[in-house]
Amino acid sequence: MSSGNVTVIGLQWGDEGKGKVVDALAPSRRYVVRYCGGANAGHTVTVAGERFALHLIPCGILHAGVVNVVGNGVAFDPDCAAEEIDGLRKRGVSIGPDNLRLSGAAHVVMPYHKLQDSLSEQMLGEARIGTTARGIGPCYADKAGRATAIRLGELTRPEALLPKLRRVVEMKSRLLTAAYGAEPLDADALAEKCVAHGRLLGPMICDTGAILRRAGAAGERILFEGGQGSMLDVDHGTYPFVTSSSVTACGVPAGAAVPPGAVGYVVGVVKGYTSRVGAGPFPTEQDNEIGSRLRERGREYGTTTGRPRRCGWFDAVAVRYAAELSGVDELALSLLMDGPGEIDTFRICTAYELDGRRIADYDPALPLERVSCVYEDLPAWKAPIGSARSFGELPVEAQAYVRRIEELTGRPVGPISVGPDRVQTVVHNTRLEGLG
Ligand code: IMP
């Protein structure tokens, strides 16, 4: 079943530029599938100078002939989906059961999840996780807890949904008023909204796993689109400063209801440096002038929250770990700085140090906030790279930088993004079709 399938994931702390890679590969795939996360993700794709910011709907929606699937592993916010569908339709993108399929087993993010997310963060104060406030953690907590969870398919069955919703809202209301002093929740208003969402989304809700397994058996090609980044994975990331789902390639089978062999060829997207939003350890962070320059150059502000991202040097220790974890076949490199200007030297972290001990390999048990970095310095390039269309057209310093990333991670670098537009891509060491 794996022939021709591709999984695109982030290998850092999110915002690696996965959207552009997915967008390039989507036209040659029949299905583009989200299997993790929810509206906390934000993929930005630029088509003919027009910027599309997508949160829940897979990027393949911008291509004719692609069926976009939201799998069972997604935390699905129907308010956000309705808004996104409406916005895309207004811009001339047609959306219906032909090109969008939603799993009835995806869990619904309710307004009380978002409220709980914000209130919990407020109460945690300095100890907060720095979430996107999209209700992701509380929704997945309900999924694991079972008793108060609601799945997307339930929105299409009002006779069963309404009594259940009343019960759940009553429990949530008691919890939120007692724990956080919140206002009581309005069950009737929420019920009305849920039924309306069920009507709007109903035609697209189905057993997406069955569709994907049949498609695989028929030899149709599937692209799995990861959300967030591997270091934010609930099991393997910098816990507890992570998101609440399985975002690596290991999350694909469970989150899309396909066998492990369906994962196919794994592309790990990395930025030429590192960014992170929210709290948590970040060994290569440059909380200084360098970090500000990286942020301004890379326009490092959250697609979902607008928050300025923390920026730092490329961490080859973390990327090598993430690449091993997902069995990454090749890297896609994005945001290779376009003439980094005042920056003379690019640094790459090749190992950590803790209490005088050198640590070459990432270990999830490491107290990451206490490690220092061993850096290797490489000369930065000064010439703009935005118009390069082949590896040889990149400045020699940029070529050396890419080769060093390949050596340190043990993975070839395939596509290299040299700017936001679709055409601004250099194809280097790839086995992927459909790039460029
Ligand atoms: P949550 O997923 O909203 O619960 O946030 C948990 C952590 O994951 C926070 O540090 C967020 O900033 C981070 N996070 C969640 N989604 C993304 C993303 O798409 N890009 C970058 N960071 C993210």
GROMACS .gro file of C-alpha atoms and ligand atoms in nm:
model
  459
    1MET     CA    1   0.000   0.000   0.000
    2SER     CA    2   0.293   0.235   0.056
    3SER     CA    3   0.394   0.283  -0.307
    4GLY     CA    4   0.386   0.650  -0.393
    5ASN     CA    5   0.267   0.762  -0.051
    6VAL     CA    6   0.448   1.050   0.115
    7THR     CA    7   0.440   1.179   0.470
    8VAL     CA    8   0.551   1.537   0.530
    9ILE     CA    9   0.635   1.626   0.889
   10GLY     CA   10   0.818   1.900   1.078
   11LEU     CA   11   1.139   1.805   1.258
   12GLN     CA   12   1.174   2.106   1.487
   13TRP     CA   13   0.924   2.293   1.705
   14GLY     CA   14   0.672   2.366   1.429
   15ASP     CA   15   0.646   2.635   1.161
   16GLU     CA   16   0.913   2.470   0.947
   17GLY     CA   17   0.738   2.555   0.620
   18LYS     CA   18   0.554   2.225   0.569
   19GLY     CA   19   0.271   2.400   0.382
   20LYS     CA   20   0.490   2.488   0.087
   21VAL     CA   21   0.622   2.131   0.052
   22VAL     CA   22   0.272   1.985   0.077
   23ASP     CA   23   0.149   2.239  -0.173
   24ALA     CA   24   0.422   2.137  -0.420
   25LEU     CA   25   0.353   1.765  -0.382
   26ALA     CA   26  -0.028   1.777  -0.361
   27PRO     CA   27  -0.108   1.801  -0.735
   28SER     CA   28   0.056   1.464  -0.799
   29ARG     CA   29  -0.138   1.295  -0.515
   30ARG     CA   30  -0.502   1.192  -0.506
   31TYR     CA   31  -0.542   1.240  -0.129
   32VAL     CA   32  -0.397   1.493   0.116
   33VAL     CA   33  -0.461   1.391   0.475
   34ARG     CA   34  -0.436   1.563   0.814
   35TYR     CA   35  -0.389   1.308   1.094
   36CYS     CA   36  -0.295   1.509   1.405
   37GLY     CA   37  -0.343   1.841   1.581
   38GLY     CA   38  -0.616   2.085   1.495
   39ALA     CA   39  -0.662   2.456   1.442
   40ASN     CA   40  -0.342   2.515   1.642
   41ALA     CA   41  -0.162   2.452   1.313
   42GLY     CA   42  -0.121   2.725   1.060
   43HIS     CA   43   0.003   2.658   0.712
   44THR     CA   44   0.072   2.951   0.487
   45VAL     CA   45   0.080   2.897   0.113
   46THR     CA   46   0.145   3.169  -0.142
   47VAL     CA   47  -0.014   3.113  -0.483
   48ALA     CA   48   0.043   3.374  -0.754
   49GLY     CA   49   0.131   3.628  -0.489
   50GLU     CA   50  -0.189   3.552  -0.294
   51ARG     CA   51  -0.141   3.430   0.062
   52PHE     CA   52  -0.364   3.155   0.202
   53ALA     CA   53  -0.346   3.077   0.574
   54LEU     CA   54  -0.504   2.739   0.649
   55HIS     CA   55  -0.557   2.597   0.996
   56LEU     CA   56  -0.775   2.289   0.967
   57ILE     CA   57  -0.837   2.225   0.601
   58PRO     CA   58  -0.547   2.044   0.429
   59CYS     CA   59  -0.338   2.249   0.184
   60GLY     CA   60  -0.448   2.024  -0.105
   61ILE     CA   61  -0.775   2.216  -0.111
   62LEU     CA   62  -0.606   2.468  -0.341
   63HIS     CA   63  -0.560   2.201  -0.611
   64ALA     CA   64  -0.826   2.060  -0.842
   65GLY     CA   65  -0.861   1.683  -0.834
   66VAL     CA   66  -0.722   1.639  -0.482
   67VAL     CA   67  -0.942   1.486  -0.212
   68ASN     CA   68  -0.860   1.642   0.124
   69VAL     CA   69  -0.912   1.433   0.433
   70VAL     CA   70  -0.931   1.528   0.798
   71GLY     CA   71  -0.855   1.207   0.983
   72ASN     CA   72  -0.981   1.067   1.312
   73GLY     CA   73  -0.667   1.185   1.496
   74VAL     CA   74  -0.751   1.552   1.445
   75ALA     CA   75  -0.904   1.776   1.712
   76PHE     CA   76  -1.170   1.932   1.492
   77ASP     CA   77  -1.302   2.278   1.568
   78PRO     CA   78  -1.625   2.318   1.367
   79ASP     CA   79  -1.640   2.696   1.428
   80CYS     CA   80  -1.299   2.734   1.274
   81ALA     CA   81  -1.377   2.491   0.991
   82ALA     CA   82  -1.698   2.673   0.901
   83GLU     CA   83  -1.512   3.003   0.891
   84GLU     CA   84  -1.229   2.859   0.684
   85ILE     CA   85  -1.466   2.695   0.435
   86ASP     CA   86  -1.661   3.019   0.402
   87GLY     CA   87  -1.341   3.223   0.351
   88LEU     CA   88  -1.209   2.984   0.085
   89ARG     CA   89  -1.542   2.978  -0.099
   90LYS     CA   90  -1.547   3.359  -0.103
   91ARG     CA   91  -1.207   3.348  -0.272
   92GLY     CA   92  -1.339   3.116  -0.540
   93VAL     CA   93  -1.225   2.779  -0.400
   94SER     CA   94  -1.508   2.527  -0.433
   95ILE     CA   95  -1.551   2.293  -0.137
   96GLY     CA   96  -1.777   1.989  -0.104
   97PRO     CA   97  -1.774   1.612  -0.058
   98ASP     CA   98  -1.576   1.577  -0.382
   99ASN     CA   99  -1.271   1.745  -0.236
  100LEU     CA  100  -1.316   1.745   0.142
  101ARG     CA  101  -1.385   1.442   0.363
  102LEU     CA  102  -1.403   1.461   0.742
  103SER     CA  103  -1.374   1.166   0.978
  104GLY     CA  104  -1.681   1.109   1.192
  105ALA     CA  105  -1.440   0.982   1.460
  106ALA     CA  106  -1.244   1.308   1.486
  107HIS     CA  107  -1.302   1.473   1.822
  108VAL     CA  108  -1.485   1.802   1.837
  109VAL     CA  109  -1.321   2.107   1.993
  110MET     CA  110  -1.600   2.284   2.179
  111PRO     CA  111  -1.605   2.648   2.293
  112TYR     CA  112  -1.561   2.525   2.652
  113HIS     CA  113  -1.234   2.357   2.553
  114LYS     CA  114  -1.100   2.690   2.432
  115LEU     CA  115  -1.222   2.860   2.747
  116GLN     CA  116  -1.061   2.594   2.966
  117ASP     CA  117  -0.735   2.621   2.771
  118SER     CA  118  -0.715   2.999   2.830
  119LEU     CA  119  -0.826   2.984   3.193
  120SER     CA  120  -0.582   2.707   3.275
  121GLU     CA  121  -0.296   2.900   3.116
  122GLN     CA  122  -0.393   3.214   3.308
  123MET     CA  123  -0.399   3.024   3.633
  124LEU     CA  124  -0.062   2.861   3.563
  125GLY     CA  125   0.096   3.205   3.517
  126GLU     CA  126   0.474   3.166   3.494
  127ALA     CA  127   0.435   2.787   3.468
  128ARG     CA  128   0.210   2.805   3.161
  129ILE     CA  129   0.274   2.596   2.850
  130GLY     CA  130   0.216   2.887   2.614
  131THR     CA  131  -0.056   2.711   2.416
  132THR     CA  132  -0.231   2.855   2.112
  133ALA     CA  133  -0.552   2.873   2.324
  134ARG     CA  134  -0.733   2.669   2.057
  135GLY     CA  135  -0.866   2.417   2.310
  136ILE     CA  136  -0.638   2.141   2.185
  137GLY     CA  137  -0.521   2.002   2.522
  138PRO     CA  138  -0.869   1.995   2.683
  139CYS     CA  139  -1.020   1.833   2.371
  140TYR     CA  140  -0.763   1.551   2.364
  141ALA     CA  141  -0.796   1.515   2.743
  142ASP     CA  142  -1.169   1.454   2.691
  143LYS     CA  143  -1.088   1.207   2.412
  144ALA     CA  144  -0.869   1.005   2.647
  145GLY     CA  145  -1.117   1.051   2.933
  146ARG     CA  146  -1.406   0.933   2.707
  147ALA     CA  147  -1.707   1.026   2.923
  148THR     CA  148  -1.732   1.389   2.810
  149ALA     CA  149  -1.595   1.361   2.456
  150ILE     CA  150  -1.796   1.437   2.143
  151ARG     CA  151  -1.703   1.307   1.801
  152LEU     CA  152  -1.774   1.486   1.477
  153GLY     CA  153  -2.019   1.222   1.353
  154GLU     CA  154  -2.238   1.288   1.656
  155LEU     CA  155  -2.315   1.640   1.530
  156THR     CA  156  -2.521   1.485   1.252
  157ARG     CA  157  -2.746   1.292   1.493
  158PRO     CA  158  -2.926   1.561   1.697
  159GLU     CA  159  -3.167   1.320   1.870
  160ALA     CA  160  -2.877   1.147   2.045
  161LEU     CA  161  -2.649   1.450   2.062
  162LEU     CA  162  -2.881   1.691   2.245
  163PRO     CA  163  -2.935   1.491   2.568
  164LYS     CA  164  -2.566   1.400   2.576
  165LEU     CA  165  -2.462   1.759   2.519
  166ARG     CA  166  -2.683   1.880   2.803
  167ARG     CA  167  -2.514   1.630   3.036
  168VAL     CA  168  -2.165   1.718   2.920
  169VAL     CA  169  -2.221   2.093   2.935
  170GLU     CA  170  -2.359   2.060   3.287
  171MET     CA  171  -2.043   1.878   3.396
  172LYS     CA  172  -1.813   2.122   3.218
  173SER     CA  173  -2.003   2.418   3.358
  174ARG     CA  174  -1.964   2.293   3.714
  175LEU     CA  175  -1.597   2.226   3.659
  176LEU     CA  176  -1.516   2.561   3.502
  177THR     CA  177  -1.715   2.769   3.749
  178ALA     CA  178  -1.570   2.587   4.048
  179ALA     CA  179  -1.210   2.566   3.930
  180TYR     CA  180  -1.173   2.899   3.754
  181GLY     CA  181  -1.471   3.110   3.857
  182ALA     CA  182  -1.600   3.109   3.497
  183GLU     CA  183  -1.952   3.209   3.397
  184PRO     CA  184  -2.196   2.914   3.365
  185LEU     CA  185  -2.215   2.771   3.011
  186ASP     CA  186  -2.524   2.808   2.792
  187ALA     CA  187  -2.621   2.457   2.678
  188ASP     CA  188  -2.903   2.569   2.447
  189ALA     CA  189  -2.690   2.811   2.247
  190LEU     CA  190  -2.422   2.547   2.207
  191ALA     CA  191  -2.673   2.281   2.103
  192GLU     CA  192  -2.813   2.509   1.834
  193LYS     CA  193  -2.464   2.577   1.701
  194CYS     CA  194  -2.371   2.208   1.698
  195VAL     CA  195  -2.680   2.112   1.502
  196ALA     CA  196  -2.609   2.389   1.248
  197HIS     CA  197  -2.251   2.264   1.212
  198GLY     CA  198  -2.379   1.910   1.168
  199ARG     CA  199  -2.599   2.027   0.883
  200LEU     CA  200  -2.317   2.218   0.711
  201LEU     CA  201  -2.050   1.951   0.754
  202GLY     CA  202  -2.272   1.641   0.740
  203PRO     CA  203  -2.233   1.576   0.366
  204MET     CA  204  -1.855   1.560   0.410
  205ILE     CA  205  -1.850   1.341   0.725
  206CYS     CA  206  -1.775   0.973   0.665
  207ASP     CA  207  -1.542   0.685   0.751
  208THR     CA  208  -1.226   0.840   0.609
  209GLY     CA  209  -1.010   0.544   0.715
  210ALA     CA  210  -1.208   0.310   0.492
  211ILE     CA  211  -1.169   0.550   0.199
  212LEU     CA  212  -0.793   0.574   0.249
  213ARG     CA  213  -0.745   0.198   0.290
  214ARG     CA  214  -0.944   0.134  -0.027
  215ALA     CA  215  -0.747   0.404  -0.209
  216GLY     CA  216  -0.422   0.244  -0.093
  217ALA     CA  217  -0.533  -0.097  -0.212
  218ALA     CA  218  -0.621   0.054  -0.550
  219GLY     CA  219  -0.271   0.205  -0.577
  220GLU     CA  220  -0.384   0.566  -0.543
  221ARG     CA  221  -0.126   0.799  -0.395
  222ILE     CA  222  -0.171   0.958  -0.056
  223LEU     CA  223   0.009   1.244   0.111
  224PHE     CA  224  -0.004   1.269   0.490
  225GLU     CA  225   0.039   1.625   0.613
  226GLY     CA  226   0.185   1.659   0.963
  227GLY     CA  227   0.100   1.945   1.195
  228GLN     CA  228   0.331   2.115   1.445
  229GLY     CA  229   0.684   1.970   1.474
  230SER     CA  230   0.836   1.651   1.612
  231MET     CA  231   0.980   1.825   1.919
  232LEU     CA  232   0.620   1.916   2.012
  233ASP     CA  233   0.501   1.552   1.994
  234VAL     CA  234   0.307   1.448   2.305
  235ASP     CA  235   0.519   1.135   2.355
  236HIS     CA  236   0.855   1.225   2.208
  237GLY     CA  237   0.887   1.602   2.235
  238THR     CA  238   1.004   1.836   2.509
  239TYR     CA  239   0.724   1.728   2.745
  240PRO     CA  240   0.530   1.895   2.907
  241PHE     CA  241   0.600   2.186   2.671
  242VAL     CA  242   0.444   2.006   2.378
  243THR     CA  243   0.112   1.981   2.202
  244SER     CA  244  -0.132   1.698   2.278
  245SER     CA  245  -0.117   1.469   1.974
  246SER     CA  246   0.120   1.236   1.789
  247VAL     CA  247   0.266   1.460   1.524
  248THR     CA  248   0.557   1.248   1.399
  249ALA     CA  249   0.524   0.996   1.116
  250CYS     CA  250   0.454   0.741   1.392
  251GLY     CA  251   0.118   0.916   1.442
  252VAL     CA  252   0.000   0.855   1.086
  253PRO     CA  253  -0.142   0.502   1.119
  254ALA     CA  254  -0.341   0.577   1.435
  255GLY     CA  255  -0.449   0.927   1.328
  256ALA     CA  256  -0.559   0.834   0.976
  257ALA     CA  257  -0.674   0.473   1.031
  258VAL     CA  258  -0.428   0.322   0.785
  259PRO     CA  259  -0.173   0.042   0.830
  260PRO     CA  260   0.187   0.142   0.921
  261GLY     CA  261   0.309   0.059   0.570
  262ALA     CA  262   0.095   0.341   0.432
  263VAL     CA  263   0.331   0.605   0.573
  264GLY     CA  264   0.552   0.570   0.264
  265TYR     CA  265   0.839   0.805   0.189
  266VAL     CA  266   0.900   1.043   0.479
  267VAL     CA  267   1.002   1.403   0.416
  268GLY     CA  268   1.122   1.594   0.722
  269VAL     CA  269   1.090   1.968   0.686
  270VAL     CA  270   1.344   2.187   0.865
  271LYS     CA  271   1.424   2.554   0.867
  272GLY     CA  272   1.782   2.670   0.819
  273TYR     CA  273   1.764   2.790   1.178
  274THR     CA  274   1.516   2.713   1.459
  275SER     CA  275   1.206   2.880   1.595
  276ARG     CA  276   0.972   2.799   1.877
  277VAL     CA  277   0.647   2.957   1.999
  278GLY     CA  278   0.527   2.929   2.354
  279ALA     CA  279   0.722   2.823   2.662
  280GLY     CA  280   0.971   2.542   2.709
  281PRO     CA  281   1.341   2.469   2.666
  282PHE     CA  282   1.516   2.578   2.348
  283PRO     CA  283   1.891   2.511   2.365
  284THR     CA  284   1.999   2.713   2.060
  285GLU     CA  285   1.775   3.013   2.134
  286GLN     CA  286   1.923   3.355   2.064
  287ASP     CA  287   1.735   3.589   2.292
  288ASN     CA  288   1.938   3.878   2.158
  289GLU     CA  289   2.009   4.086   1.848
  290ILE     CA  290   2.077   3.774   1.637
  291GLY     CA  291   1.739   3.628   1.735
  292SER     CA  292   1.565   3.955   1.643
  293ARG     CA  293   1.735   3.960   1.304
  294LEU     CA  294   1.634   3.601   1.234
  295ARG     CA  295   1.278   3.686   1.336
  296GLU     CA  296   1.255   3.992   1.112
  297ARG     CA  297   1.422   3.824   0.816
  298GLY     CA  298   1.206   3.514   0.841
  299ARG     CA  299   0.886   3.703   0.932
  300GLU     CA  300   0.864   3.481   1.238
  301TYR     CA  301   0.521   3.567   1.374
  302GLY     CA  302   0.261   3.295   1.437
  303THR     CA  303   0.008   3.222   1.161
  304THR     CA  304  -0.245   3.118   1.424
  305THR     CA  305  -0.179   3.359   1.711
  306GLY     CA  306   0.043   3.631   1.563
  307ARG     CA  307   0.285   3.578   1.850
  308PRO     CA  308   0.651   3.665   1.781
  309ARG     CA  309   0.845   3.339   1.759
  310ARG     CA  310   1.159   3.273   1.961
  311CYS     CA  311   1.449   3.221   1.719
  312GLY     CA  312   1.788   3.054   1.735
  313TRP     CA  313   2.050   2.853   1.550
  314PHE     CA  314   1.998   2.519   1.374
  315ASP     CA  315   2.000   2.235   1.628
  316ALA     CA  316   2.142   1.928   1.453
  317VAL     CA  317   2.109   1.718   1.771
  318ALA     CA  318   1.731   1.765   1.788
  319VAL     CA  319   1.684   1.729   1.411
  320ARG     CA  320   1.887   1.406   1.397
  321TYR     CA  321   1.674   1.262   1.679
  322ALA     CA  322   1.349   1.366   1.511
  323ALA     CA  323   1.467   1.228   1.176
  324GLU     CA  324   1.554   0.891   1.332
  325LEU     CA  325   1.224   0.874   1.517
  326SER     CA  326   1.017   0.908   1.200
  327GLY     CA  327   1.252   0.722   0.967
  328VAL     CA  328   1.294   1.034   0.757
  329ASP     CA  329   1.409   0.961   0.402
  330GLU     CA  330   1.498   1.314   0.302
  331LEU     CA  331   1.492   1.664   0.437
  332ALA     CA  332   1.321   1.964   0.285
  333LEU     CA  333   1.499   2.281   0.386
  334SER     CA  334   1.303   2.601   0.414
  335LEU     CA  335   1.382   2.959   0.502
  336LEU     CA  336   1.740   2.938   0.402
  337MET     CA  337   1.805   3.303   0.476
  338ASP     CA  338   1.798   3.532   0.179
  339GLY     CA  339   2.125   3.720   0.221
  340PRO     CA  340   2.137   3.723   0.599
  341GLY     CA  341   2.272   4.079   0.592
  342GLU     CA  342   2.447   4.179   0.908
  343ILE     CA  343   2.495   3.818   1.019
  344ASP     CA  344   2.852   3.713   0.929
  345THR     CA  345   2.849   3.364   1.071
  346PHE     CA  346   2.586   3.093   1.090
  347ARG     CA  347   2.615   2.856   1.382
  348ILE     CA  348   2.501   2.494   1.395
  349CYS     CA  349   2.467   2.310   1.725
  350THR     CA  350   2.646   1.975   1.684
  351ALA     CA  351   2.626   1.849   2.045
  352TYR     CA  352   2.502   1.949   2.388
  353GLU     CA  353   2.704   1.983   2.707
  354LEU     CA  354   2.572   1.914   3.054
  355ASP     CA  355   2.778   1.943   3.374
  356GLY     CA  356   3.099   1.925   3.168
  357ARG     CA  357   2.981   1.612   2.981
  358ARG     CA  358   2.946   1.615   2.603
  359ILE     CA  359   2.619   1.472   2.473
  360ALA     CA  360   2.608   1.382   2.104
  361ASP     CA  361   2.261   1.226   2.095
  362TYR     CA  362   1.929   1.367   2.205
  363ASP     CA  363   1.780   1.198   2.509
  364PRO     CA  364   1.420   1.280   2.607
  365ALA     CA  365   1.519   1.255   2.975
  366LEU     CA  366   1.776   1.535   2.943
  367PRO     CA  367   1.707   1.847   3.149
  368LEU     CA  368   1.719   2.045   2.827
  369GLU     CA  369   1.688   2.381   3.004
  370ARG     CA  370   2.031   2.317   3.159
  371VAL     CA  371   2.228   2.205   2.854
  372SER     CA  372   2.464   2.435   2.668
  373CYS     CA  373   2.543   2.398   2.300
  374VAL     CA  374   2.860   2.303   2.118
  375TYR     CA  375   2.860   2.508   1.799
  376GLU     CA  376   3.026   2.486   1.466
  377ASP     CA  377   3.060   2.816   1.277
  378LEU     CA  378   3.002   2.847   0.906
  379PRO     CA  379   3.043   3.164   0.700
  380ALA     CA  380   2.712   3.328   0.610
  381TRP     CA  381   2.635   3.422   0.251
  382LYS     CA  382   2.572   3.784   0.163
  383ALA     CA  383   2.417   3.760  -0.182
  384PRO     CA  384   2.040   3.724  -0.220
  385ILE     CA  385   1.929   3.370  -0.303
  386GLY     CA  386   1.562   3.428  -0.393
  387SER     CA  387   1.619   3.394  -0.766
  388ALA     CA  388   1.834   3.077  -0.751
  389ARG     CA  389   1.667   2.784  -0.930
  390SER     CA  390   1.946   2.527  -0.910
  391PHE     CA  391   2.183   2.421  -0.636
  392GLY     CA  392   2.480   2.555  -0.833
  393GLU     CA  393   2.322   2.901  -0.841
  394LEU     CA  394   2.330   2.925  -0.462
  395PRO     CA  395   2.626   3.112  -0.310
  396VAL     CA  396   2.906   2.865  -0.225
  397GLU     CA  397   2.861   2.940   0.148
  398ALA     CA  398   2.494   2.839   0.126
  399GLN     CA  399   2.589   2.519  -0.059
  400ALA     CA  400   2.839   2.437   0.216
  401TYR     CA  401   2.573   2.502   0.480
  402VAL     CA  402   2.328   2.263   0.314
  403ARG     CA  403   2.597   1.994   0.277
  404ARG     CA  404   2.690   2.027   0.645
  405ILE     CA  405   2.325   1.979   0.746
  406GLU     CA  406   2.318   1.664   0.532
  407GLU     CA  407   2.632   1.531   0.703
  408LEU     CA  408   2.520   1.610   1.055
  409THR     CA  409   2.171   1.465   1.016
  410GLY     CA  410   2.267   1.173   0.791
  411ARG     CA  411   1.985   1.267   0.551
  412PRO     CA  412   1.995   1.413   0.199
  413VAL     CA  413   1.841   1.756   0.150
  414GLY     CA  414   1.590   1.745  -0.136
  415PRO     CA  415   1.392   2.063  -0.195
  416ILE     CA  416   1.536   2.392  -0.071
  417SER     CA  417   1.298   2.684  -0.043
  418VAL     CA  418   1.458   3.015  -0.132
  419GLY     CA  419   1.147   3.232  -0.096
  420PRO     CA  420   0.774   3.214  -0.024
  421ASP     CA  421   0.646   3.165  -0.379
  422ARG     CA  422   0.585   2.821  -0.529
  423VAL     CA  423   0.852   2.873  -0.795
  424GLN     CA  424   1.118   2.976  -0.544
  425THR     CA  425   1.247   2.624  -0.490
  426VAL     CA  426   1.584   2.465  -0.562
  427VAL     CA  427   1.575   2.090  -0.603
  428HIS     CA  428   1.892   1.924  -0.480
  429ASN     CA  429   1.928   1.566  -0.359
  430THR     CA  430   1.574   1.433  -0.405
  431ARG     CA  431   1.389   1.111  -0.483
  432LEU     CA  432   1.054   1.288  -0.486
  433GLU     CA  433   0.853   1.352  -0.798
  434GLY     CA  434   0.648   1.664  -0.846
  435LEU     CA  435   0.882   1.922  -0.701
  436GLY     CA  436   0.997   2.248  -0.850
  437IMP     P1  437  -0.135   2.376   2.193
  437IMP     O1  438  -0.111   2.279   2.082
  437IMP     O2  439  -0.218   2.493   2.152
  437IMP     O3  440  -0.184   2.309   2.316
  437IMP     O4  441   0.008   2.438   2.232
  437IMP     C1  442   0.109   2.361   2.292
  437IMP     C2  443   0.246   2.404   2.243
  437IMP     O5  444   0.259   2.372   2.106
  437IMP     C3  445   0.272   2.555   2.253
  437IMP     O6  446   0.411   2.576   2.278
  437IMP     C4  447   0.237   2.605   2.115
  437IMP     O7  448   0.303   2.726   2.085
  437IMP     C5  449   0.290   2.490   2.032
  437IMP     N1  450   0.224   2.479   1.902
  437IMP     C6  451   0.103   2.425   1.875
  437IMP     N2  452   0.077   2.430   1.743
  437IMP     C7  453   0.184   2.487   1.685
  437IMP     C8  454   0.219   2.516   1.549
  437IMP     O8  455   0.144   2.490   1.454
  437IMP     N3  456   0.339   2.577   1.530
  437IMP     C9  457   0.424   2.605   1.632
  437IMP     N4  458   0.397   2.577   1.760
  437IMP    C10  459   0.278   2.519   1.786
   0.00000   0.00000   0.00000
